PDB file of C-alpha atoms in Angstrom:
ATOM      1  CA  GLN A   1      11.622   2.608 -15.570  1.00  0.00           C
ATOM      2  CA  VAL A   2      10.194   0.637 -12.667  1.00  0.00           C
ATOM      3  CA  GLN A   3       7.044  -1.454 -12.749  1.00  0.00           C
ATOM      4  CA  VAL A   4       4.767  -1.727  -9.720  1.00  0.00           C
ATOM      5  CA  VAL A   5       2.147  -4.469  -9.573  1.00  0.00           C
ATOM      6  CA  GLU A   6      -0.472  -4.954  -6.856  1.00  0.00           C
ATOM      7  CA  SER A   7      -2.453  -8.059  -6.077  1.00  0.00           C
ATOM      8  CA  GLY A   8      -4.675  -9.507  -3.383  1.00  0.00           C
ATOM      9  CA  GLY A   9      -7.772  -7.353  -3.627  1.00  0.00           C
ATOM     10  CA  GLY A  10     -11.238  -8.802  -3.496  1.00  0.00           C
ATOM     11  CA  SER A  11     -14.564  -8.843  -1.700  1.00  0.00           C
ATOM     12  CA  VAL A  12     -14.909  -9.713   1.964  1.00  0.00           C
ATOM     13  CA  GLN A  13     -17.525  -9.456   4.684  1.00  0.00           C
ATOM     14  CA  PRO A  14     -17.248  -6.952   7.532  1.00  0.00           C
ATOM     15  CA  GLY A  15     -14.785  -8.224  10.093  1.00  0.00           C
ATOM     16  CA  GLY A  16     -12.870 -10.171   7.496  1.00  0.00           C
ATOM     17  CA  SER A  17      -9.225  -9.977   6.516  1.00  0.00           C
ATOM     18  CA  LEU A  18      -7.287  -9.467   3.333  1.00  0.00           C
ATOM     19  CA  ARG A  19      -3.621  -9.222   2.432  1.00  0.00           C
ATOM     20  CA  LEU A  20      -2.429  -7.008  -0.392  1.00  0.00           C
ATOM     21  CA  SER A  21       0.910  -7.440  -2.128  1.00  0.00           C
ATOM     22  CA  CYS A  22       2.940  -4.944  -4.105  1.00  0.00           C
ATOM     23  CA  ALA A  23       5.959  -6.043  -6.107  1.00  0.00           C
ATOM     24  CA  ALA A  24       8.436  -3.687  -7.747  1.00  0.00           C
ATOM     25  CA  SER A  25      10.536  -4.822 -10.667  1.00  0.00           C
ATOM     26  CA  GLY A  26      12.874  -3.437 -13.272  1.00  0.00           C
ATOM     27  CA  ARG A  27      16.520  -2.675 -13.752  1.00  0.00           C
ATOM     28  CA  SER A  28      18.761  -1.770 -10.850  1.00  0.00           C
ATOM     29  CA  PHE A  29      17.139   0.749  -8.526  1.00  0.00           C
ATOM     30  CA  SER A  30      17.179   1.805  -4.883  1.00  0.00           C
ATOM     31  CA  ILE A  31      13.923   2.100  -2.956  1.00  0.00           C
ATOM     32  CA  TYR A  32      13.427   4.856  -0.438  1.00  0.00           C
ATOM     33  CA  ALA A  33       9.880   3.945   0.567  1.00  0.00           C
ATOM     34  CA  MET A  34       6.833   1.986  -0.492  1.00  0.00           C
ATOM     35  CA  GLY A  35       3.318   2.619   0.625  1.00  0.00           C
ATOM     36  CA  TRP A  36      -0.375   2.041   0.164  1.00  0.00           C
ATOM     37  CA  TYR A  37      -2.986   4.627  -0.709  1.00  0.00           C
ATOM     38  CA  ARG A  38      -6.713   4.272  -1.205  1.00  0.00           C
ATOM     39  CA  GLN A  39      -9.441   6.171  -2.969  1.00  0.00           C
ATOM     40  CA  ALA A  40     -13.181   5.674  -2.764  1.00  0.00           C
ATOM     41  CA  PRO A  41     -15.548   7.083  -5.400  1.00  0.00           C
ATOM     42  CA  GLY A  42     -16.050  10.803  -4.900  1.00  0.00           C
ATOM     43  CA  LYS A  43     -13.288  11.072  -2.315  1.00  0.00           C
ATOM     44  CA  GLU A  44      -9.657  12.116  -2.381  1.00  0.00           C
ATOM     45  CA  ARG A  45      -6.856   9.611  -2.364  1.00  0.00           C
ATOM     46  CA  ASP A  46      -5.484   9.142   1.139  1.00  0.00           C
ATOM     47  CA  MET A  47      -2.356   7.562   2.509  1.00  0.00           C
ATOM     48  CA  VAL A  48      -3.041   4.324   4.342  1.00  0.00           C
ATOM     49  CA  ALA A  49       0.422   3.172   5.352  1.00  0.00           C
ATOM     50  CA  HIS A  50       3.975   3.365   4.155  1.00  0.00           C
ATOM     51  CA  ILE A  51       7.326   1.922   5.092  1.00  0.00           C
ATOM     52  CA  THR A  52      10.818   3.211   4.408  1.00  0.00           C
ATOM     53  CA  SER A  53      13.727   1.103   3.277  1.00  0.00           C
ATOM     54  CA  GLY A  54      14.990   1.267   6.850  1.00  0.00           C
ATOM     55  CA  GLY A  55      11.750  -0.194   8.177  1.00  0.00           C
ATOM     56  CA  ARG A  56      10.050   2.865   9.644  1.00  0.00           C
ATOM     57  CA  THR A  57       6.275   2.606   9.332  1.00  0.00           C
ATOM     58  CA  THR A  58       3.532   5.206   9.256  1.00  0.00           C
ATOM     59  CA  TYR A  59      -0.223   4.609   9.435  1.00  0.00           C
ATOM     60  CA  ALA A  60      -3.329   6.639   8.919  1.00  0.00           C
ATOM     61  CA  ASP A  61      -5.277   7.034  12.141  1.00  0.00           C
ATOM     62  CA  SER A  62      -8.256   5.281  10.597  1.00  0.00           C
ATOM     63  CA  VAL A  63      -6.355   2.004  10.190  1.00  0.00           C
ATOM     64  CA  LYS A  64      -4.087   1.918  13.229  1.00  0.00           C
ATOM     65  CA  GLY A  65      -4.479  -1.309  15.127  1.00  0.00           C
ATOM     66  CA  ARG A  66      -6.166  -3.018  12.189  1.00  0.00           C
ATOM     67  CA  PHE A  67      -3.695  -2.803   9.297  1.00  0.00           C
ATOM     68  CA  THR A  68      -0.038  -3.774   9.254  1.00  0.00           C
ATOM     69  CA  ILE A  69       2.490  -2.952   6.562  1.00  0.00           C
ATOM     70  CA  PHE A  70       5.616  -5.042   6.165  1.00  0.00           C
ATOM     71  CA  ARG A  71       8.095  -5.838   3.454  1.00  0.00           C
ATOM     72  CA  ASP A  72      10.420  -8.426   1.998  1.00  0.00           C
ATOM     73  CA  LYS A  73      13.373  -6.354   0.868  1.00  0.00           C
ATOM     74  CA  ALA A  74      14.999  -9.205  -1.038  1.00  0.00           C
ATOM     75  CA  LYS A  75      11.898  -9.461  -3.213  1.00  0.00           C
ATOM     76  CA  ASN A  76      11.241  -5.714  -3.429  1.00  0.00           C
ATOM     77  CA  THR A  77       7.768  -6.502  -2.179  1.00  0.00           C
ATOM     78  CA  VAL A  78       5.588  -4.790   0.398  1.00  0.00           C
ATOM     79  CA  TYR A  79       2.438  -6.203   1.969  1.00  0.00           C
ATOM     80  CA  LEU A  80      -0.581  -4.723   3.661  1.00  0.00           C
ATOM     81  CA  GLN A  81      -2.327  -7.037   6.098  1.00  0.00           C
ATOM     82  CA  MET A  82      -5.846  -5.746   6.643  1.00  0.00           C
ATOM     83  CA  ASN A  83      -7.861  -7.107   9.558  1.00  0.00           C
ATOM     84  CA  SER A  84     -11.263  -6.204  10.978  1.00  0.00           C
ATOM     85  CA  LEU A  85     -12.282  -4.743   7.648  1.00  0.00           C
ATOM     86  CA  GLN A  86     -15.287  -2.441   7.597  1.00  0.00           C
ATOM     87  CA  PRO A  87     -17.437  -1.054   4.771  1.00  0.00           C
ATOM     88  CA  GLU A  88     -15.659   2.292   5.004  1.00  0.00           C
ATOM     89  CA  ASP A  89     -12.460   0.527   3.960  1.00  0.00           C
ATOM     90  CA  THR A  90     -13.959  -0.096   0.537  1.00  0.00           C
ATOM     91  CA  ALA A  91     -11.757   1.609  -2.040  1.00  0.00           C
ATOM     92  CA  VAL A  92      -9.224   1.125  -4.770  1.00  0.00           C
ATOM     93  CA  TYR A  93      -5.893   0.507  -3.101  1.00  0.00           C
ATOM     94  CA  SER A  94      -2.791   1.621  -4.962  1.00  0.00           C
ATOM     95  CA  CYS A  95       0.854   0.959  -4.250  1.00  0.00           C
ATOM     96  CA  ASN A  96       3.338   3.808  -4.379  1.00  0.00           C
ATOM     97  CA  LEU A  97       7.086   3.484  -4.788  1.00  0.00           C
ATOM     98  CA  ARG A  98       9.581   6.258  -4.189  1.00  0.00           C
ATOM     99  CA  LEU A  99      13.186   5.843  -5.276  1.00  0.00           C
ATOM    100  CA  GLY A 100      16.399   6.950  -3.650  1.00  0.00           C
ATOM    101  CA  THR A 101      15.461   9.868  -1.447  1.00  0.00           C
ATOM    102  CA  PRO A 102      12.373  11.581  -0.018  1.00  0.00           C
ATOM    103  CA  TRP A 103      12.440  13.700  -3.182  1.00  0.00           C
ATOM    104  CA  GLY A 104      13.030  10.852  -5.598  1.00  0.00           C
ATOM    105  CA  PRO A 105      10.783   9.849  -8.471  1.00  0.00           C
ATOM    106  CA  GLU A 106       7.512   8.061  -7.772  1.00  0.00           C
ATOM    107  CA  TYR A 107       5.851   5.103  -9.453  1.00  0.00           C
ATOM    108  CA  TRP A 108       2.307   3.845  -9.044  1.00  0.00           C
ATOM    109  CA  GLY A 109       0.626   0.528  -9.589  1.00  0.00           C
ATOM    110  CA  GLN A 110      -2.688   0.161 -11.373  1.00  0.00           C
ATOM    111  CA  GLY A 111      -4.625  -0.376  -8.167  1.00  0.00           C
ATOM    112  CA  THR A 112      -6.611  -3.242  -6.736  1.00  0.00           C
ATOM    113  CA  GLN A 113     -10.232  -3.110  -5.622  1.00  0.00           C
ATOM    114  CA  VAL A 114     -11.146  -3.922  -2.037  1.00  0.00           C
ATOM    115  CA  THR A 115     -14.847  -4.249  -1.303  1.00  0.00           C
ATOM    116  CA  VAL A 116     -16.211  -4.841   2.190  1.00  0.00           C
ATOM    117  CA  SER A 117     -19.905  -5.637   2.329  1.00  0.00           C
ATOM    118  CA  SER A 118     -22.344  -8.153   3.701  1.00  0.00           C
TER     119      SER A 118
END
């Protein structure tokens, strides 16, 4: 089984920046994609950004131009750089890992809270 651990959440003021990290660990495995999702109270969980093992990135329209996802393949770690944060970005951010193929098994981290307020 694979373990996924997020870090980097916290509280920032509007316009501020934050960088989230997601590290995958465990016995030998092959990653197809890693991504970030977020869920605010009373709302559905939405995809924020994800990146495939080959480096292809996808972003939600709401974060394009503000967030950047990138990875360090040697460390099995993916990052989400969040700039120009706004109150509507407040949510629990969770890291998702998919193994092998687009239909491979998924693993989730516990989530990290991001709060944007003045």
